Each structure stands twice: as C-alpha cells, then as structure tokens.
XYZ file of C-alpha atoms in Angstrom:
495
model
C 104.447 38.684 19.045
C 104.811 41.293 16.336
C 101.950 43.234 17.915
C 103.685 43.275 21.279
C 106.852 44.599 19.668
C 104.991 47.399 17.935
C 103.169 48.260 21.197
C 106.542 48.418 23.055
C 108.019 50.712 20.444
C 104.991 52.969 20.508
C 105.294 53.444 24.312
C 108.988 54.459 24.256
C 108.406 58.052 23.136
C 105.837 58.459 25.915
C 108.262 57.123 28.496
C 110.990 59.394 27.180
C 108.576 62.312 27.437
C 107.642 61.292 31.001
C 111.296 60.965 32.021
C 112.022 64.298 30.396
C 109.121 65.899 32.252
C 110.366 64.533 35.582
C 113.877 65.701 34.876
C 112.563 69.128 33.936
C 110.535 69.329 37.146
C 113.539 68.265 39.239
C 115.643 70.848 37.497
C 113.012 73.473 38.175
C 112.768 72.405 41.821
C 116.520 72.625 42.143
C 116.674 75.987 40.461
C 113.769 77.307 42.495
C 114.897 75.862 45.832
C 115.831 78.017 48.857
C 119.544 77.607 48.225
C 119.335 78.017 44.475
C 120.984 80.980 42.777
C 117.796 81.820 41.000
C 115.829 81.951 44.229
C 118.544 84.081 45.815
C 118.306 86.559 42.969
C 114.529 86.759 43.394
C 114.489 86.908 47.341
C 115.729 90.310 48.697
C 116.051 89.052 52.326
C 118.335 86.213 51.178
C 120.239 88.656 49.011
C 120.794 90.984 52.041
C 121.851 88.022 54.196
C 124.323 86.837 51.549
C 125.817 90.275 51.277
C 126.367 90.292 55.084
C 124.334 93.424 55.922
C 122.457 91.799 58.778
C 125.639 90.453 60.281
C 127.258 93.852 59.907
C 124.271 95.501 61.591
C 124.344 93.085 64.519
C 128.073 93.502 65.038
C 127.695 97.279 64.874
C 124.839 97.248 67.415
C 126.818 95.087 69.850
C 129.863 97.303 69.448
C 127.730 100.407 70.073
C 126.165 98.928 73.234
C 129.604 97.942 74.527
C 130.902 101.449 73.823
C 127.986 102.993 75.750
C 128.540 100.638 78.703
C 132.262 101.438 78.774
C 131.460 105.169 78.714
C 128.961 104.785 81.584
C 131.393 102.722 83.631
C 134.123 105.300 83.050
C 131.713 108.056 84.092
C 130.837 106.273 87.335
C 134.477 105.350 88.031
C 135.705 108.903 87.438
C 133.080 110.216 89.867
C 134.358 107.844 92.528
C 138.037 108.290 91.736
C 140.409 110.000 94.136
C 142.519 111.233 91.203
C 141.798 114.953 90.911
C 141.998 115.026 87.096
C 139.472 112.213 86.688
C 137.238 113.607 89.397
C 137.191 116.944 87.592
C 135.818 115.230 84.475
C 132.772 114.036 86.383
C 129.512 115.937 86.435
C 128.119 114.741 89.746
C 124.761 116.361 89.019
C 124.379 114.641 85.647
C 121.113 112.895 84.878
C 123.033 109.734 83.976
C 124.566 109.479 87.446
C 121.245 110.288 89.115
C 119.467 107.543 87.138
C 122.205 104.985 87.786
C 122.149 105.810 91.464
C 118.356 105.477 91.586
C 118.516 101.909 90.244
C 121.444 100.987 92.488
C 124.217 100.726 89.857
C 126.132 103.805 90.922
C 126.086 104.340 94.677
C 127.322 107.774 95.557
C 130.804 107.927 96.989
C 130.593 108.623 100.699
C 131.717 112.080 101.691
C 134.313 111.001 104.257
C 137.123 112.662 106.122
C 139.440 111.562 108.889
C 138.309 112.076 112.480
C 140.847 113.473 114.969
C 140.396 110.641 117.428
C 142.428 109.933 120.526
C 145.032 107.198 120.117
C 144.291 104.903 123.024
C 140.875 104.113 124.544
C 142.588 102.876 127.703
C 144.187 106.290 128.275
C 140.885 108.231 128.139
C 139.810 109.792 131.438
C 136.030 109.824 131.917
C 134.957 113.221 133.324
C 132.512 113.853 136.138
C 128.826 114.119 135.333
C 127.633 117.546 134.173
C 125.625 119.353 136.853
C 121.959 120.069 136.174
C 120.878 123.696 136.604
C 117.734 124.409 134.537
C 115.835 122.214 134.705
C 117.229 120.618 137.820
C 114.334 118.200 138.178
C 112.505 116.666 135.228
C 109.379 114.561 135.702
C 107.197 112.801 133.133
C 103.447 112.555 132.645
C 102.722 108.830 132.649
C 98.947 108.610 133.147
C 96.393 109.889 130.641
C 92.720 109.844 131.599
C 91.487 110.139 128.017
C 90.489 107.087 126.014
C 92.000 105.296 124.239
C 95.389 105.505 125.962
C 98.048 106.742 123.539
C 101.775 106.197 123.864
C 102.426 109.935 123.458
C 99.381 111.000 125.436
C 96.702 113.494 124.463
C 98.876 116.603 124.689
C 96.872 119.799 124.258
C 98.136 122.896 122.447
C 98.412 124.774 125.737
C 100.388 121.923 127.336
C 102.698 121.934 124.332
C 103.265 125.676 124.691
C 103.970 125.408 128.428
C 106.522 122.656 127.874
C 108.876 125.143 126.194
C 108.950 127.421 129.260
C 112.029 126.465 131.243
C 111.995 126.254 135.024
C 113.970 124.392 137.692
C 111.264 121.744 138.096
C 109.273 120.562 135.083
C 106.752 117.858 134.217
C 106.216 117.116 130.540
C 104.795 114.549 128.158
C 107.540 112.163 127.077
C 105.913 109.011 125.702
C 105.408 105.805 127.686
C 101.899 106.637 128.840
C 100.484 103.748 130.853
C 98.838 101.112 128.595
C 100.057 103.025 125.530
C 102.283 100.249 124.191
C 106.049 99.656 123.858
C 106.364 97.361 126.883
C 109.699 95.685 127.634
C 110.190 92.176 128.994
C 111.073 92.005 132.688
C 114.354 90.265 131.889
C 115.351 93.209 129.678
C 114.249 95.810 132.250
C 116.485 94.090 134.796
C 119.427 93.944 132.375
C 119.379 97.604 131.251
C 119.397 98.873 134.840
C 123.127 98.189 134.969
C 123.844 100.092 131.727
C 125.501 103.484 132.277
C 127.217 103.672 128.882
C 124.995 102.646 125.983
C 125.344 102.128 122.254
C 121.745 101.852 121.082
C 120.171 100.966 117.766
C 116.783 99.813 116.549
C 115.110 97.691 113.892
C 111.364 97.749 113.235
C 109.103 95.841 110.864
C 111.991 93.599 109.762
C 113.745 96.179 107.589
C 117.278 95.270 108.741
C 119.380 92.681 110.525
C 121.967 93.628 113.169
C 125.416 94.603 111.906
C 128.244 93.827 114.309
C 130.364 96.825 115.411
C 134.051 96.735 114.483
C 137.212 98.093 116.128
C 135.764 97.872 119.633
C 138.387 97.938 122.368
C 138.350 95.527 125.302
C 137.669 98.462 127.628
C 134.607 99.530 125.622
C 133.297 95.981 125.464
C 133.290 95.938 129.262
C 132.064 99.526 129.710
C 129.229 99.731 127.146
C 125.932 97.921 126.742
C 125.179 97.370 123.059
C 121.365 97.398 122.965
C 119.359 96.626 119.829
C 115.685 97.602 120.238
C 113.267 95.644 118.054
C 109.584 94.877 117.685
C 108.046 91.405 117.493
C 108.075 91.407 113.682
C 111.819 92.125 113.578
C 112.580 89.562 116.283
C 110.803 86.839 114.299
C 112.651 87.959 111.154
C 115.992 87.700 112.979
C 115.239 84.227 114.286
C 114.772 83.063 110.695
C 117.786 84.853 109.190
C 120.501 85.196 111.849
C 121.681 83.250 114.876
C 119.900 84.411 118.044
C 121.499 83.142 121.255
C 119.512 82.764 124.484
C 121.508 83.132 127.710
C 120.773 81.411 131.034
C 118.622 84.370 132.197
C 116.483 84.333 129.057
C 118.185 87.309 127.397
C 118.490 87.270 123.604
C 121.763 88.079 121.805
C 122.924 88.529 118.216
C 126.688 88.779 118.443
C 127.568 91.707 120.722
C 124.035 93.122 120.548
C 121.629 92.482 123.408
C 118.166 92.325 121.812
C 115.527 94.374 123.655
C 111.999 93.702 122.427
C 109.212 96.301 122.614
C 105.842 94.572 122.582
C 102.615 96.197 121.361
C 103.915 98.737 118.855
C 102.678 102.194 119.889
C 102.068 103.482 116.329
C 100.622 102.347 113.020
C 103.655 103.618 111.123
C 106.937 101.616 111.531
C 109.048 104.739 110.977
C 107.259 106.485 113.824
C 107.843 103.431 116.035
C 111.542 103.715 115.282
C 111.635 107.196 116.862
C 110.886 105.752 120.302
C 114.348 104.258 121.011
C 116.087 106.852 118.856
C 114.828 109.971 120.629
C 113.651 108.580 123.963
C 116.811 106.606 124.729
C 116.845 108.111 128.230
C 113.348 106.755 128.919
C 114.123 103.223 127.765
C 117.437 103.129 129.640
C 116.932 105.469 132.613
C 120.227 104.551 134.333
C 122.315 105.492 131.306
C 124.639 108.486 131.708
C 125.848 108.505 128.086
C 124.401 107.077 124.900
C 125.338 106.809 121.241
C 122.438 106.146 118.885
C 123.043 104.668 115.418
C 120.357 103.662 112.921
C 119.744 99.947 112.384
C 121.222 99.828 108.870
C 124.616 101.048 110.116
C 127.747 99.163 111.064
C 129.703 101.105 113.676
C 133.446 101.121 112.893
C 134.790 103.505 115.569
C 135.306 102.658 119.229
C 132.426 104.258 121.207
C 134.756 105.542 123.943
C 136.754 107.417 121.297
C 133.465 108.873 119.978
C 132.481 110.226 123.403
C 135.937 111.709 123.874
C 135.970 113.347 120.439
C 132.453 114.774 120.321
C 131.570 115.426 123.962
C 134.423 115.511 126.440
C 137.127 117.204 124.368
C 134.988 120.288 123.709
C 132.983 120.019 126.938
C 129.766 119.355 125.028
C 126.815 117.296 126.220
C 124.929 116.784 122.923
C 126.428 116.194 119.462
C 124.852 115.521 116.087
C 126.041 115.849 112.486
C 124.985 118.474 109.987
C 122.795 117.462 107.086
C 124.817 117.106 103.904
C 122.519 119.191 101.702
C 120.056 121.283 103.734
C 120.340 123.910 106.438
C 116.742 125.128 106.575
C 113.866 122.959 107.754
C 111.816 124.356 104.877
C 114.385 122.994 102.403
C 114.228 119.624 104.123
C 110.413 119.664 104.086
C 110.449 120.423 100.365
C 112.786 117.454 99.780
C 110.527 115.187 101.870
C 107.546 116.108 99.708
C 109.515 115.714 96.495
C 110.809 112.282 97.474
C 107.387 111.211 98.830
C 108.582 110.476 102.372
C 105.288 111.505 103.937
C 101.954 113.004 102.914
C 102.562 116.388 101.277
C 99.586 118.235 102.769
C 100.540 117.147 106.305
C 104.147 118.259 105.842
C 102.866 121.632 104.609
C 100.542 121.971 107.590
C 103.366 121.295 110.050
C 105.541 123.876 108.299
C 102.734 126.457 108.376
C 102.427 125.998 112.130
C 106.172 126.541 112.484
C 106.040 129.651 110.301
C 103.161 131.031 112.390
C 105.127 130.361 115.572
C 108.085 132.354 114.314
C 110.500 129.746 112.956
C 112.558 131.524 110.295
C 114.526 129.819 107.518
C 118.155 129.265 108.380
C 120.530 132.108 107.561
C 124.047 133.129 108.516
C 122.514 135.427 111.135
C 121.555 132.406 113.219
C 123.849 131.095 115.940
C 123.462 127.490 114.719
C 125.513 126.067 111.848
C 122.349 124.469 110.473
C 118.774 123.765 111.512
C 118.788 120.320 109.888
C 120.798 117.376 111.280
C 121.747 113.952 110.013
C 119.792 112.174 112.713
C 121.186 108.678 112.159
C 123.904 109.266 114.786
C 123.142 111.048 118.083
C 125.743 111.379 120.854
C 124.585 112.692 124.222
C 125.079 112.883 127.924
C 121.803 112.309 129.699
C 121.534 115.608 131.522
C 118.135 116.968 132.573
C 118.256 119.614 129.823
C 119.201 117.101 127.137
C 116.456 114.779 128.359
C 113.980 117.666 128.188
C 115.109 118.463 124.650
C 114.606 114.816 123.670
C 111.110 114.824 125.182
C 110.108 118.017 123.360
C 111.600 116.728 120.114
C 109.671 113.479 120.476
C 106.439 115.352 121.246
C 106.754 117.127 117.888
C 107.253 113.775 116.156
C 104.241 112.415 118.050
C 101.986 115.393 117.227
C 102.987 115.999 113.627
C 104.905 113.938 111.056
C 107.524 111.274 111.882
C 110.122 113.209 109.890
C 112.264 114.169 112.892
C 114.785 116.232 110.913
C 112.249 119.008 110.345
C 111.276 119.225 114.009
C 114.807 119.173 115.478
C 115.579 122.749 114.430
C 112.197 123.966 115.654
C 112.792 122.669 119.195
C 116.271 124.221 119.155
C 114.628 127.526 118.184
C 112.052 127.302 120.994
C 114.639 126.582 123.689
C 116.900 129.361 122.459
C 120.358 129.801 123.944
C 119.557 127.510 126.881
C 120.128 124.389 124.769
C 123.667 124.136 123.428
C 124.893 121.369 121.175
C 127.806 120.531 118.942
C 127.036 120.028 115.240
C 129.990 118.287 113.621
C 130.915 118.054 109.913
C 128.970 115.661 107.725
C 132.157 114.078 106.374
C 133.036 112.909 109.912
C 129.552 111.474 110.288
C 130.178 109.269 107.254
C 133.453 108.072 108.771
C 131.788 106.652 111.884
C 130.046 103.747 110.175
C 129.487 101.647 107.084
C 126.015 102.068 105.623
C 124.177 98.905 104.556
C 121.027 98.616 102.486
C 117.699 97.741 104.088
C 116.588 94.146 103.630
C 113.550 95.652 101.899
C 112.363 99.162 101.166
C 109.738 100.774 103.347
C 106.647 102.232 101.749
C 103.195 103.122 102.993
C 100.171 104.575 101.253
C 100.314 107.784 103.286
C 103.567 108.766 101.569
C 101.750 109.166 98.237
C 98.846 111.321 99.415
C 98.688 114.593 97.474
C 95.747 116.410 99.074
C 93.425 116.341 102.081
C 90.527 115.020 100.010
C 92.281 111.671 99.693
C 92.358 111.367 103.490
C 88.630 112.040 103.712
C 87.671 109.427 101.131
C 85.460 106.839 102.772
C 87.366 103.695 103.665
C 90.734 105.080 102.576
C 92.375 104.029 105.861
C 95.203 106.495 105.254
C 95.057 108.430 108.500
C 97.183 107.196 111.379
C 95.079 106.492 114.446
C 97.686 106.833 117.203
C 100.185 109.413 115.952
C 100.197 112.721 114.122
C 96.905 113.693 115.742
C 98.008 117.295 116.193
C 97.525 117.689 112.452
C 93.855 116.772 112.792
C 92.978 118.649 115.988
C 92.066 122.270 115.240
C 95.038 124.582 115.733
C 94.611 127.608 117.996
C 95.037 130.103 115.143
C 93.861 130.534 111.557
C 96.610 129.319 109.234
C 94.825 130.057 105.952
C 96.851 133.208 105.279
C 100.224 131.686 106.250
C 102.631 131.405 103.326
C 105.523 128.983 103.329
C 108.970 130.489 102.654
C 110.264 130.197 99.121
C 112.692 127.308 98.745
C 115.608 127.199 96.358
C 116.708 123.686 95.613
C 120.418 123.623 96.415
C 121.160 119.999 95.499
C 119.759 117.517 92.991
C 120.595 114.749 95.463
C 118.537 116.365 98.222
C-alpha cells in the first residue's frame, strides 16, 4: 500500500511535465497558426492582404477598366451623334474606331440624306418607252461549240473587242449559253413573263434570308413583281429558317418575294454566281421594261414607283446607279480590293494591267463622269437595247476577269464613250433607299488570300476557278510585262 502511494507520487511530476508539454505545443500551434499574429508578422502575403493592398489594387483595376469602357462608349456615341459639337470631337479615322468597327462593336453611321421623292405614287404618270436607236436590234449568242459548255461562253479576245463597236444590229455574248447552267423552273419562266416592272434581288450559297420591303404602296404592289433569285443551297436554307409558302401553281413565296430558283450554278464562286441576276436582269426577265436591283442583304424602304420617278423619269434618264462613297478611280478600288483580300491580288493586278494597256485612265476632273466607281448594290434601269448591251458587256468583263464588278463598270463606260449615258446619284441618297442587314455568315474562299501566281500553280492547290475568270489564264494579245499600274493614293482608311 505504501509502495503504491510512493509510486503515485513519483509519477505526478512526469504527468505535470507531460501536461505542460502538451499545453506548450498547443500554445505554439495557436501562435503559429494561419490566423495567429505571429504568423501574420512572418508571412508577407498575409501582411499585404491585411493592409488591404490587394483589395485596393482590384478596386483600382476595375475602376480603370470601367473608365476606359466609358471613354470608348463616349467616343463611339460622339461619332454617331447629330450634335455638331460632339461630332466635332470625334476622329472618324482613329484606330480605336476602326478596330471597334472591325469587330462589330461600332458600326459606322450611315451617310444618309433625304431624297426629293414625289408625294403620291398614285399621281405618278408612267412615260412611254424610250425608243431604241443604236443598237436598234440586240441579239445574243446562245450556242457554243466548244467543250465544256460554259455559262459565259468561250469569248475570244477579238470577239470581245468587236462587242464594243456599236452598230444598229448587234449579236454579243451575254451569258445563258445552252447547257451552261442557271436553268429556271418552268413554273417560274411562266410567271416572270407577265412582269414588266421588277424589283429583283438575289441570295446565293445561303448568305442571307429575304428581307421584306417596307412602305410599298398598293399601286406598286399590283404593278411590280418582287423576284428573289436563289440557288438550291439558299432555297434549302430558307426552308429551314423562314416560312416558304407554295401556291396552287407550285410557285414559292417568302412574304412579298416570289422565289425564283436557278439550278446548276454556272460558277464555282458564289459571288460570281450572284452577278447573273444582278447584271443580267434583262436576260432572266426578258419581258421587263424597268427593273430595280437591290442586293440580298438589303431591306428596301422606299416605294419602287417613287424610285423610278426620282432617278429615271424626272431627269429623263434610263440608267441610274450611286457613286462609291470613297473611290472614283477603278485603280483605287482595285487597290482596296487587294488590301481587304476580296480576290486574288495577282489576278486583280492582271486585269488592271489589261485596262491600262487598253487606255483606261484613272479618274480625274477632266472626265465627263462624276466617278468611274459605283455602289453596285442598287441599280435602276429601263431595259432599252443600249442598256441591255451595256449590261451584257459589263457581265462579259465579270465573266472573263474577276467577279469584282465595280472595277469593270467604269471600263465598259469608257469603251462605249458618249453613247452610253447614265445618272450617278449621291451616295447619301443610296443609303436612304434601304436598311442594310448583316449576312447570316461571312463569305470567304481560298482564292481571296492568294498572293502570287506560284500559289495557283502548286500541284493540287485547287485555287483556280474552272468556269469563270478564264480570260486571266488565256494568253492576252499583247505583252503586258512593261505595263505599270498607276500610282494610288489612299484617300480613306475605310476604303
């Protein structure tokens, strides 16, 4: 018993020491923990956090970003403002605005102005048809004996040269070569025969959906055929995305638009296919006396009868088109096409060298035309023999060379000289005729990025078009090696 008591007393100091050791360890753990003052003094990151530097930095960064966004929004708003003081603060050529526009955050304000339209479509008197003088009779080459058959035919350089020589009776290439593609359904051929007044548009490769015209009078609804020309790809796209109505005769409709399908696309390039209804409207709709062409991404907002009165009948014109906003010389436009990669650079240069060799000078104030470069998205015309000839010759250039029709328009005007007269109206009025919508998707093809001829010749590249632009590959009648392109001064960052 006494031994047990002594043993118990002897163990107490050890237990006290053990308890003291545990307490000391707990104290150390507490002092060395993450939230302990001692740890905070030894950890610089915790010290910075406690002092609030990180929070201050984050708040400052957020405030700076917000300030930048407010400044950018003010910059964009001032550029679009109608207040003269705010508009004066804007640098419309600034890199900031260009970058924002490129990514779609700052669409450029449309350059619009009011159009002096007539007040009442019902009061407009439709004039008699313009008499044809030269040419009085225009016929088209429709059979090509060469193989394979091409929509534009195998036009030789000599045939091209002869087509610019005016005479009372003429026969020219004008697309629609037999078995060359772009065939219409019989139901559509029957329908368009009754169309004397036409509003035409076109969608190819599914890049757009039809936009319904606005402000159309009852008289114009009865007078005009609204014809939307599409390919099979676009028709299938429409059937999936918009309501397509089928009438009792089998005709297809999207709202006011009668859908006209062209089967067997004549070209490899969708943009070149789009030039068929745009330029050769008189071939697709041979009974039409007047036509207004608008590109597929546009929504027409002016009554078509008022358009004919304003741009044709009031000034006794037969062909009207808007001026390009930025360029007056085709060489300026060609330079912009290369810069923006809208077609192969070497092929654009080759077309321009041919035009230089054939005497096409850069635009200057000495010329009788206000500009050599149009905004081709709206074309207003009476289908006279001369206007039809102009359209054929314009299309032949698009068929032979590049599909960039704005650089060939001025050349054909130059070749026809004073015989072809047209009205070129202000660009601001052009922008007041429609609302511009974005494509459903952006077009791009490999040929747009080609920098030199070697890339075309690379085995298996597949870059060359097989049914269009063949004039750039057939040897030209003269040596172009010494031809120098005119110097171009870039007049607009937007162009």
